[in-house]
Coordinates of C-alpha atoms and ligand atoms in Angstrom, one line a residue:
M1 CA -20.9 -0.8 -24.2
S2 CA -20.7 -3.5 -26.8
D3 CA -23.4 -5.9 -27.5
K4 CA -20.9 -8.8 -28.1
T5 CA -21.0 -11.4 -25.5
M6 CA -19.4 -14.6 -24.5
K7 CA -21.2 -17.7 -23.0
L8 CA -19.6 -19.5 -20.2
T9 CA -21.3 -22.7 -19.5
G10 CA -20.4 -25.8 -17.2
Q11 CA -20.4 -26.6 -13.6
G12 CA -24.3 -25.8 -13.4
V13 CA -23.6 -22.3 -14.8
D14 CA -24.6 -20.5 -17.8
V15 CA -23.8 -16.8 -18.1
D16 CA -23.4 -14.6 -20.9
L17 CA -20.4 -12.1 -20.3
P18 CA -20.3 -8.9 -22.2
I19 CA -17.2 -8.4 -24.4
L20 CA -15.7 -4.8 -24.5
S21 CA -13.6 -3.4 -27.4
G22 CA -11.0 -0.7 -27.0
T23 CA -9.9 1.5 -29.8
V24 CA -7.0 -0.9 -30.5
G25 CA -5.9 -4.1 -28.8
P26 CA -7.4 -7.3 -27.7
D27 CA -11.1 -7.2 -26.6
V28 CA -11.7 -7.9 -23.0
I29 CA -14.3 -10.2 -21.2
D30 CA -16.2 -8.2 -18.6
I31 CA -16.4 -10.3 -15.5
R32 CA -17.7 -7.9 -13.1
K33 CA -21.0 -9.9 -12.6
L34 CA -19.4 -13.2 -12.8
Y35 CA -19.3 -13.8 -9.1
A36 CA -22.8 -12.8 -8.7
Q37 CA -23.9 -14.8 -11.4
S38 CA -21.8 -18.0 -10.9
G39 CA -20.6 -18.0 -7.4
M40 CA -16.9 -18.3 -8.7
F41 CA -14.1 -15.9 -9.1
T42 CA -11.4 -15.9 -11.8
Y43 CA -7.9 -16.9 -11.0
D44 CA -5.1 -15.0 -12.6
P45 CA -1.8 -14.5 -10.4
G46 CA 0.3 -11.8 -11.9
F47 CA -2.7 -10.4 -13.8
T48 CA -1.2 -12.0 -17.0
S49 CA -4.9 -12.2 -18.6
T50 CA -6.6 -9.3 -16.6
A51 CA -7.4 -5.7 -17.6
S52 CA -7.7 -3.9 -14.1
C53 CA -9.1 -0.7 -15.6
D54 CA -9.7 1.2 -18.8
S55 CA -7.1 3.8 -19.9
S56 CA -6.5 6.4 -22.6
I57 CA -2.9 7.1 -21.9
T58 CA -0.5 4.4 -23.0
Y59 CA -0.9 1.7 -25.5
I60 CA 1.7 -1.2 -26.1
D61 CA 1.6 -3.9 -28.6
G62 CA 4.0 -6.3 -27.3
D63 CA 4.0 -8.6 -30.4
L64 CA 4.7 -5.7 -32.6
G65 CA 7.1 -4.0 -30.2
E66 CA 5.0 -0.7 -30.4
L67 CA 4.6 1.8 -27.6
Q68 CA 2.6 4.9 -27.9
Y69 CA 1.8 7.8 -25.4
R70 CA -1.7 9.2 -26.4
G71 CA -1.3 7.6 -29.9
Y72 CA 2.2 9.0 -30.6
P73 CA 4.8 6.4 -31.4
I74 CA 7.8 6.6 -28.8
E75 CA 10.4 6.8 -31.7
Q76 CA 8.6 9.8 -33.1
L77 CA 8.4 11.5 -29.7
A78 CA 11.9 10.6 -29.0
E79 CA 13.1 12.4 -32.3
H80 CA 11.0 15.5 -32.2
S81 CA 9.9 16.2 -28.7
D82 CA 11.1 16.5 -25.3
F83 CA 10.4 15.4 -21.7
M84 CA 8.1 18.5 -20.8
E85 CA 6.1 18.3 -23.8
V86 CA 5.6 14.5 -23.0
C87 CA 4.6 15.3 -19.5
Y88 CA 2.0 17.7 -21.1
L89 CA 0.9 15.1 -23.4
L90 CA 0.6 12.2 -20.7
L91 CA -1.2 14.4 -18.2
K92 CA -3.6 16.4 -20.5
G93 CA -4.1 14.1 -23.5
E94 CA -2.8 16.5 -26.3
L95 CA 0.5 18.0 -27.4
P96 CA 0.6 21.6 -26.3
N97 CA 1.0 24.6 -28.7
K98 CA 3.8 27.1 -28.1
E99 CA 1.9 29.1 -25.5
E100 CA 0.6 26.1 -23.7
K101 CA 3.9 24.5 -23.4
A102 CA 5.4 27.6 -22.2
K103 CA 2.8 28.2 -19.5
F104 CA 3.1 24.3 -18.5
I105 CA 7.0 24.6 -18.1
N106 CA 6.4 27.8 -16.0
D107 CA 3.8 26.1 -14.0
V108 CA 5.8 22.9 -13.2
T109 CA 9.1 24.8 -12.7
Y110 CA 7.5 26.9 -10.1
H111 CA 7.5 24.0 -7.8
T112 CA 11.0 22.7 -8.1
M113 CA 12.1 24.0 -4.5
L114 CA 11.5 22.0 -1.6
H115 CA 10.1 23.1 1.8
E116 CA 13.4 24.1 3.6
Q117 CA 12.6 21.9 6.5
I118 CA 12.6 18.7 4.4
N119 CA 16.3 19.2 4.0
H120 CA 16.5 18.1 7.7
F121 CA 15.2 14.7 6.8
F122 CA 18.3 13.6 5.0
N123 CA 20.4 13.8 8.2
G124 CA 18.2 11.1 9.6
F125 CA 19.5 8.5 7.1
R126 CA 22.7 6.7 7.1
R127 CA 25.3 8.1 4.3
D128 CA 25.2 4.7 2.9
A129 CA 21.5 4.5 2.5
H130 CA 20.1 3.2 -0.8
P131 CA 18.7 6.3 -2.5
M132 CA 15.5 4.5 -3.2
S133 CA 14.8 4.2 0.4
I134 CA 15.4 7.9 0.9
M135 CA 13.0 8.6 -2.1
C136 CA 10.3 6.3 -0.5
G137 CA 10.5 8.2 2.7
V138 CA 10.9 11.7 1.6
V139 CA 8.3 11.4 -1.2
G140 CA 5.8 10.0 1.2
A141 CA 6.6 12.8 3.7
L142 CA 5.7 15.5 1.1
A143 CA 2.1 14.9 2.3
S144 CA 2.9 16.6 5.5
F145 CA 4.1 19.8 4.0
Y146 CA 1.7 20.5 1.1
H147 CA -1.8 20.3 2.9
D148 CA -3.2 22.6 0.2
S149 CA -3.0 19.8 -2.4
L150 CA -4.3 16.8 -0.6
D151 CA -8.0 17.1 -1.5
I152 CA -8.3 14.5 -4.2
S153 CA -11.9 15.5 -4.9
D154 CA -10.6 18.8 -6.2
E155 CA -9.3 18.7 -9.7
H156 CA -7.2 21.8 -9.1
Q157 CA -5.5 20.4 -6.1
R158 CA -4.9 17.2 -8.0
L159 CA -3.1 19.1 -10.6
V160 CA -1.1 21.2 -8.2
A161 CA 0.0 17.8 -6.5
S162 CA 0.8 16.4 -9.9
Y163 CA 2.9 19.4 -10.7
R164 CA 4.6 19.4 -7.4
L165 CA 5.5 15.8 -7.7
I166 CA 6.9 16.2 -11.3
A167 CA 8.8 19.3 -10.2
K168 CA 10.3 17.9 -6.8
M169 CA 11.3 14.6 -7.9
P170 CA 14.6 15.6 -9.5
T171 CA 15.3 17.8 -6.5
I172 CA 14.9 15.0 -3.9
A173 CA 16.7 12.7 -6.1
A174 CA 19.8 14.9 -6.5
M175 CA 19.7 15.6 -2.7
A176 CA 19.7 11.9 -1.9
Y177 CA 22.9 11.6 -4.1
K178 CA 24.5 14.7 -2.7
Y179 CA 23.9 13.5 0.7
S180 CA 25.5 10.0 0.0
V181 CA 29.0 11.8 -1.3
G182 CA 28.9 14.4 1.4
Q183 CA 28.6 17.3 -0.8
P184 CA 26.2 20.4 -0.2
F185 CA 22.8 20.3 -1.8
V186 CA 22.5 22.2 -5.0
Y187 CA 19.2 24.4 -5.3
P188 CA 17.3 24.1 -8.5
D189 CA 17.9 26.5 -11.2
N190 CA 14.7 27.4 -13.0
N191 CA 16.5 29.0 -16.0
L192 CA 17.5 25.5 -17.0
S193 CA 15.4 22.8 -18.7
Y194 CA 14.2 20.1 -16.6
S195 CA 17.0 17.7 -17.6
A196 CA 19.7 20.3 -17.5
N197 CA 18.6 21.5 -14.1
F198 CA 18.7 17.9 -12.9
L199 CA 22.3 17.2 -14.1
K200 CA 23.2 20.6 -12.5
M201 CA 21.8 19.5 -9.1
M202 CA 23.5 16.2 -9.4
F203 CA 27.0 17.2 -10.5
S204 CA 27.8 20.8 -9.7
V205 CA 29.5 21.9 -6.5
P206 CA 29.5 25.6 -5.2
C207 CA 33.3 26.2 -5.9
E208 CA 33.2 25.5 -9.5
E209 CA 31.3 26.6 -12.6
Y210 CA 29.2 24.0 -14.0
K211 CA 28.3 24.0 -17.8
V212 CA 25.6 21.6 -18.9
N213 CA 26.9 19.5 -21.9
P214 CA 24.0 19.6 -24.4
V215 CA 24.7 16.0 -25.7
L216 CA 24.2 14.8 -22.0
E217 CA 21.1 16.9 -21.4
K218 CA 19.6 15.5 -24.6
A219 CA 20.5 12.0 -23.5
M220 CA 18.9 12.7 -20.0
D221 CA 15.8 14.1 -21.5
L222 CA 15.6 10.9 -23.8
I223 CA 15.9 8.7 -20.9
F224 CA 13.1 10.5 -19.0
M225 CA 10.9 10.5 -22.2
L226 CA 11.4 6.8 -22.7
H227 CA 10.6 5.8 -19.1
A228 CA 7.7 8.3 -18.7
D229 CA 4.8 5.9 -18.9
H230 CA 4.3 2.2 -19.6
E231 CA 0.6 1.4 -19.0
Q232 CA -0.4 -0.8 -16.3
N233 CA 3.0 -2.1 -15.1
A234 CA 3.6 -3.1 -11.5
S235 CA 4.4 0.2 -10.1
T236 CA 1.5 2.0 -11.9
S237 CA -0.9 -0.7 -10.6
T238 CA 0.6 -0.1 -7.3
V239 CA -0.1 3.6 -7.4
R240 CA -3.5 3.0 -8.7
L241 CA -4.3 0.4 -6.0
A242 CA -3.2 2.7 -3.4
G243 CA -5.0 5.5 -4.9
S244 CA -8.2 3.6 -5.2
S245 CA -8.6 3.8 -1.4
G246 CA -8.5 7.6 -1.6
A247 CA -5.0 7.9 -0.3
N248 CA -3.3 11.2 -1.0
P249 CA -1.1 11.6 -4.1
F250 CA 2.3 11.8 -2.3
A251 CA 1.6 8.6 -0.3
C252 CA 0.4 6.9 -3.7
I253 CA 3.6 7.8 -5.4
A254 CA 5.7 6.7 -2.6
S255 CA 4.1 3.3 -3.0
G256 CA 4.9 3.4 -6.6
I257 CA 8.5 4.0 -5.8
A258 CA 8.6 1.1 -3.4
C259 CA 7.3 -1.3 -6.1
L260 CA 9.7 0.1 -8.8
W261 CA 12.8 -0.6 -6.5
G262 CA 12.4 -4.3 -7.2
P263 CA 15.0 -6.0 -9.5
A264 CA 12.3 -7.5 -11.7
H265 CA 11.1 -3.8 -12.5
G266 CA 12.8 -0.5 -12.1
G267 CA 15.8 -2.2 -10.3
A268 CA 16.7 -4.2 -13.6
N269 CA 19.1 -1.5 -15.0
E270 CA 21.1 -1.5 -11.9
A271 CA 21.1 -5.4 -11.7
C272 CA 21.9 -5.4 -15.6
L273 CA 25.0 -3.2 -15.2
K274 CA 26.2 -5.3 -12.2
M275 CA 25.7 -8.4 -14.5
L276 CA 27.8 -6.8 -17.3
Q277 CA 30.5 -6.0 -14.9
E278 CA 30.5 -9.6 -13.5
I279 CA 30.6 -11.0 -16.9
G280 CA 33.6 -8.6 -17.7
S281 CA 34.6 -9.7 -20.9
V282 CA 33.4 -11.1 -24.2
D283 CA 35.0 -14.6 -23.8
R284 CA 32.7 -15.3 -20.6
I285 CA 29.4 -14.6 -22.4
Q286 CA 28.7 -18.1 -23.2
E287 CA 29.2 -19.3 -19.6
Y288 CA 26.3 -16.7 -18.5
I289 CA 24.2 -17.5 -21.5
G290 CA 24.4 -21.1 -20.1
K291 CA 23.6 -20.1 -16.7
A292 CA 20.6 -18.2 -17.9
K293 CA 19.4 -21.2 -19.6
D294 CA 20.1 -23.6 -16.9
K295 CA 16.5 -24.4 -15.1
E296 CA 18.7 -25.2 -11.9
D297 CA 20.1 -22.0 -11.8
P298 CA 18.3 -19.0 -10.7
F299 CA 20.2 -16.5 -12.8
R300 CA 18.5 -14.6 -15.6
L301 CA 19.8 -12.2 -18.3
M302 CA 19.0 -9.1 -16.7
G303 CA 17.9 -6.5 -19.4
F304 CA 16.2 -9.3 -21.3
G305 CA 12.6 -10.4 -21.4
H306 CA 9.4 -8.5 -20.6
R307 CA 6.0 -9.5 -19.7
V308 CA 4.4 -7.6 -22.5
Y309 CA 7.1 -7.2 -25.3
K310 CA 7.5 -10.4 -27.1
N311 CA 9.6 -8.6 -29.7
F312 CA 12.1 -5.9 -29.4
D313 CA 11.4 -3.2 -26.8
P314 CA 11.3 -0.1 -28.9
R315 CA 12.9 1.9 -26.1
A316 CA 15.8 -0.5 -26.3
K317 CA 16.6 0.6 -29.9
V318 CA 16.6 4.4 -28.9
M319 CA 18.8 3.5 -25.8
R320 CA 21.4 1.5 -27.9
E321 CA 21.7 4.7 -30.2
T322 CA 22.1 6.9 -27.4
A323 CA 24.6 4.9 -25.8
H324 CA 26.9 5.2 -28.7
K325 CA 26.3 8.9 -28.9
V326 CA 27.0 9.4 -25.2
L327 CA 30.1 7.5 -25.2
A328 CA 31.5 9.1 -28.3
E329 CA 30.6 12.4 -26.9
L330 CA 32.6 11.6 -23.7
G331 CA 35.4 10.0 -25.3
V332 CA 34.8 6.9 -23.1
Q333 CA 35.6 3.5 -24.4
D334 CA 33.7 1.1 -22.2
P335 CA 34.4 -2.6 -22.5
L336 CA 30.9 -3.2 -21.0
L337 CA 29.3 -1.7 -24.2
D338 CA 31.3 -4.5 -26.2
V339 CA 30.1 -7.0 -23.7
A340 CA 26.4 -5.8 -24.0
M341 CA 26.5 -5.8 -27.8
E342 CA 28.0 -9.2 -28.2
L343 CA 25.7 -10.6 -25.4
E344 CA 22.7 -9.2 -27.2
K345 CA 23.9 -10.7 -30.6
I346 CA 24.4 -14.3 -29.0
A347 CA 21.2 -14.3 -27.1
L348 CA 19.2 -13.2 -30.1
E349 CA 20.6 -16.1 -32.1
D350 CA 20.2 -18.7 -29.3
P351 CA 17.1 -20.9 -29.7
Y352 CA 16.4 -20.7 -25.9
F353 CA 15.9 -16.9 -26.2
V354 CA 14.3 -17.0 -29.7
E355 CA 11.6 -19.7 -28.7
K356 CA 10.9 -17.8 -25.4
R357 CA 10.7 -14.5 -27.5
L358 CA 13.2 -12.7 -25.0
Y359 CA 14.5 -9.6 -26.4
P360 CA 16.5 -6.8 -24.9
N361 CA 14.4 -4.5 -23.0
V362 CA 14.8 -0.8 -22.0
D363 CA 17.2 -1.5 -19.3
F364 CA 19.9 -3.4 -21.4
Y365 CA 21.8 -0.2 -22.6
S366 CA 20.6 2.5 -20.1
G367 CA 22.9 1.4 -17.3
I368 CA 25.8 1.9 -19.7
I369 CA 24.7 5.4 -20.6
L370 CA 24.1 6.4 -17.0
K371 CA 27.5 5.0 -15.7
A372 CA 29.4 7.0 -18.7
M373 CA 27.3 10.2 -17.6
G374 CA 28.7 9.7 -13.9
F375 CA 25.7 8.3 -12.2
P376 CA 26.3 5.6 -9.6
T377 CA 24.5 2.3 -10.1
E378 CA 22.5 3.1 -7.0
M379 CA 20.9 6.1 -8.8
F380 CA 19.8 4.3 -11.8
T381 CA 16.2 3.3 -10.2
V382 CA 16.1 6.7 -8.9
L383 CA 16.2 8.1 -12.4
F384 CA 13.7 5.7 -13.5
A385 CA 11.4 6.9 -10.5
V386 CA 11.8 10.4 -11.6
S387 CA 10.9 9.7 -15.3
R388 CA 8.0 7.5 -14.2
T389 CA 6.5 10.2 -11.8
V390 CA 4.6 11.8 -14.7
G391 CA 3.1 8.4 -15.7
W392 CA 2.1 7.6 -12.2
V393 CA 0.3 11.0 -11.7
S394 CA -1.3 10.8 -15.2
Q395 CA -2.6 7.4 -14.4
W396 CA -3.7 8.3 -10.9
N397 CA -5.6 11.4 -12.2
E398 CA -7.2 9.3 -14.8
M399 CA -8.4 6.7 -12.2
I400 CA -9.7 9.4 -9.7
A401 CA -11.6 11.0 -12.4
D402 CA -13.1 7.7 -13.6
P403 CA -16.7 7.3 -12.4
I404 CA -16.6 3.5 -12.5
Q405 CA -13.5 3.5 -10.2
K406 CA -13.9 1.5 -6.9
I407 CA -11.4 0.4 -4.3
G408 CA -9.1 -2.3 -5.7
R409 CA -9.8 -5.4 -3.8
P410 CA -8.6 -8.6 -5.5
R411 CA -9.9 -12.1 -4.5
Q412 CA -8.1 -15.2 -3.7
L413 CA -8.2 -18.9 -4.0
F414 CA -7.8 -20.2 -0.4
L415 CA -5.6 -23.2 0.1
G416 CA -4.8 -22.9 3.9
E417 CA -6.5 -24.6 6.8
T418 CA -10.0 -24.7 7.2
Q419 CA -11.5 -23.5 10.7
R420 CA -9.9 -25.3 13.8
D421 CA -10.0 -24.8 17.4
F422 CA -7.5 -22.7 19.3
V423 CA -4.9 -24.8 21.2
K424 CA -3.5 -23.2 24.4
I425 CA 0.4 -22.8 24.2
E426 CA 1.0 -25.5 27.0
D427 CA -0.8 -28.0 25.0
R428 CA 0.9 -27.4 21.8
Ligands
CMC501 N1 16.7 -14.9 -18.9 C1 16.7 -16.1 -18.9 N2 15.3 -16.7 -19.0 C2 14.2 -15.8 -18.9 C3 14.5 -14.4 -18.8 C4 15.6 -13.8 -18.7 N3 15.9 -12.6 -18.6 N4 13.1 -13.8 -18.9 C5 12.1 -14.9 -18.8 N5 13.0 -16.1 -19.0 C6 12.4 -17.4 -19.2 C7 11.8 -17.9 -17.9 O1 12.6 -18.6 -17.2 C8 10.6 -18.7 -18.2 O2 10.9 -19.9 -18.7 P1 10.1 -21.2 -18.6 O3 8.9 -20.8 -19.4 O4 10.9 -22.3 -19.2 O5 9.9 -21.3 -17.3 C9 10.0 -17.9 -19.6 O6 11.2 -17.2 -19.9 C10 8.9 -16.8 -19.2 O7 9.5 -16.0 -18.1 P2 8.5 -15.4 -17.1 O8 9.1 -15.0 -15.9 O9 7.2 -16.4 -16.8 O10 8.1 -14.2 -17.8 P3 7.4 -13.0 -17.1 O11 6.5 -12.2 -18.0 O12 6.7 -13.4 -15.9 O13 8.7 -12.0 -16.7 C11 10.3 -10.4 -16.6 C12 9.1 -10.8 -17.2 C13 10.7 -9.0 -17.0 C14 10.0 -10.3 -15.2 C15 11.3 -11.4 -17.0 O14 11.7 -11.6 -18.3 C16 12.8 -11.0 -16.3 O15 13.0 -11.4 -15.0 N6 13.7 -10.4 -17.1 C17 15.0 -9.8 -16.3 C18 14.6 -8.7 -15.5 C19 14.4 -7.4 -16.4 O16 15.0 -7.2 -17.2 N7 13.4 -6.6 -16.1 C20 13.0 -5.4 -16.7 C21 11.8 -5.3 -17.3 S1 11.6 -3.9 -18.3 C22 11.7 -2.6 -17.3 C23 10.3 -2.4 -16.7 O17 9.3 -2.1 -17.6 O18 10.0 -2.5 -15.4

């Protein structure tokens, strides 16, 4: 606890608020006693100035465009690490040595299969159901199958639930896709890497041999790594809030999936690809830049802007490189990549985007990569959910183990009617 304070004076109030310092990043004013001392709340819709917790997992410097998992810059992890190692790092705090990594992969991989009865759930969905709606339902339902990992006060059970979620998400995601195209479910292959196994479950069919392309396996792994965690974003905060009531981990992750589905969050890569398709050719870019700048027009340039990054999203740079590699490997000439690059160039020079510090975010190029790899647009957010699961469970574990954790219960500024008497229906 620091001995720095900040004085808040006025309206008959005179309180000293403690100032807390993290290891890096802005200090925070501790307002926990503010209501008791002043009778007032703070007002911060969208939590633009509020730290909801302390955390040691992920750090972002939005002005510098930096992202670090447990202190390691994302660029270094993208170059030298892999998704399983990143999962270990996020969950446990340190990079594993060789033996720890092998054991971790084994422990997670052990859980890739689903209880066979879960397969029947899928028949209850329409074939054209959005896979995110299937994800919300099926992941939430895991709680009814894995009763031995629901006791959140038991650290071991929390770990088993975390492994189960990381391991089973790709299986559920691939099944949601297979169901939509009328192909048989493909069981996990535990001899393959996390990413290769996912590609196989997605794209193989029983009648043909399937060989995983190592370039696509690497691209998939990178996409998983880049999306693995992003500190207190909307879906992670949702998971923490759901978990703060003591809800089971499967229900909490289902709530995170629901939040991620929105177009302002995980749905942005799907929305971005649709936008690029709608623009269609380089000569129509100016028209859409105009729409994005027009206050009367609700249109926004998808894949641009970020609540935290007021500089290049470091993940977007890795994604742009990966897009080029994947398209070259597959021999795909996608005109949408030309539209994206030109759009990025024009927007980065346009005073509207420059002044508002709107830069491409992670979703700007990811859609192009995923499309080239054969993923339908509806699956894009699902892939985000698969990657983010490790971030969600790491943050959830951190919260449960935090002795100062309380049930999340924001306050409000009430603007509605004051008390009035009920009027019977015949008198209204
Ligand atoms: N296109 C045009 N104008 C924009 C855009 C955009 N993409 N993003 C923000 N602005 C403008 C906005 O109109 C506002 O202008 P003004 O100050 O004149 O009212 C200003 O910039 C600030 O916008 P804001 O909505 O107050 O900023 P925010 O921090 O609440 O929103 C955001 C962040 C990501 C929701 C927003 O930038 C956006 O809607 N972007 C498009 C969707 C998108 O790509 N989302 C993916 C986020 S990255 C993946 C993830 O981490 O989930």
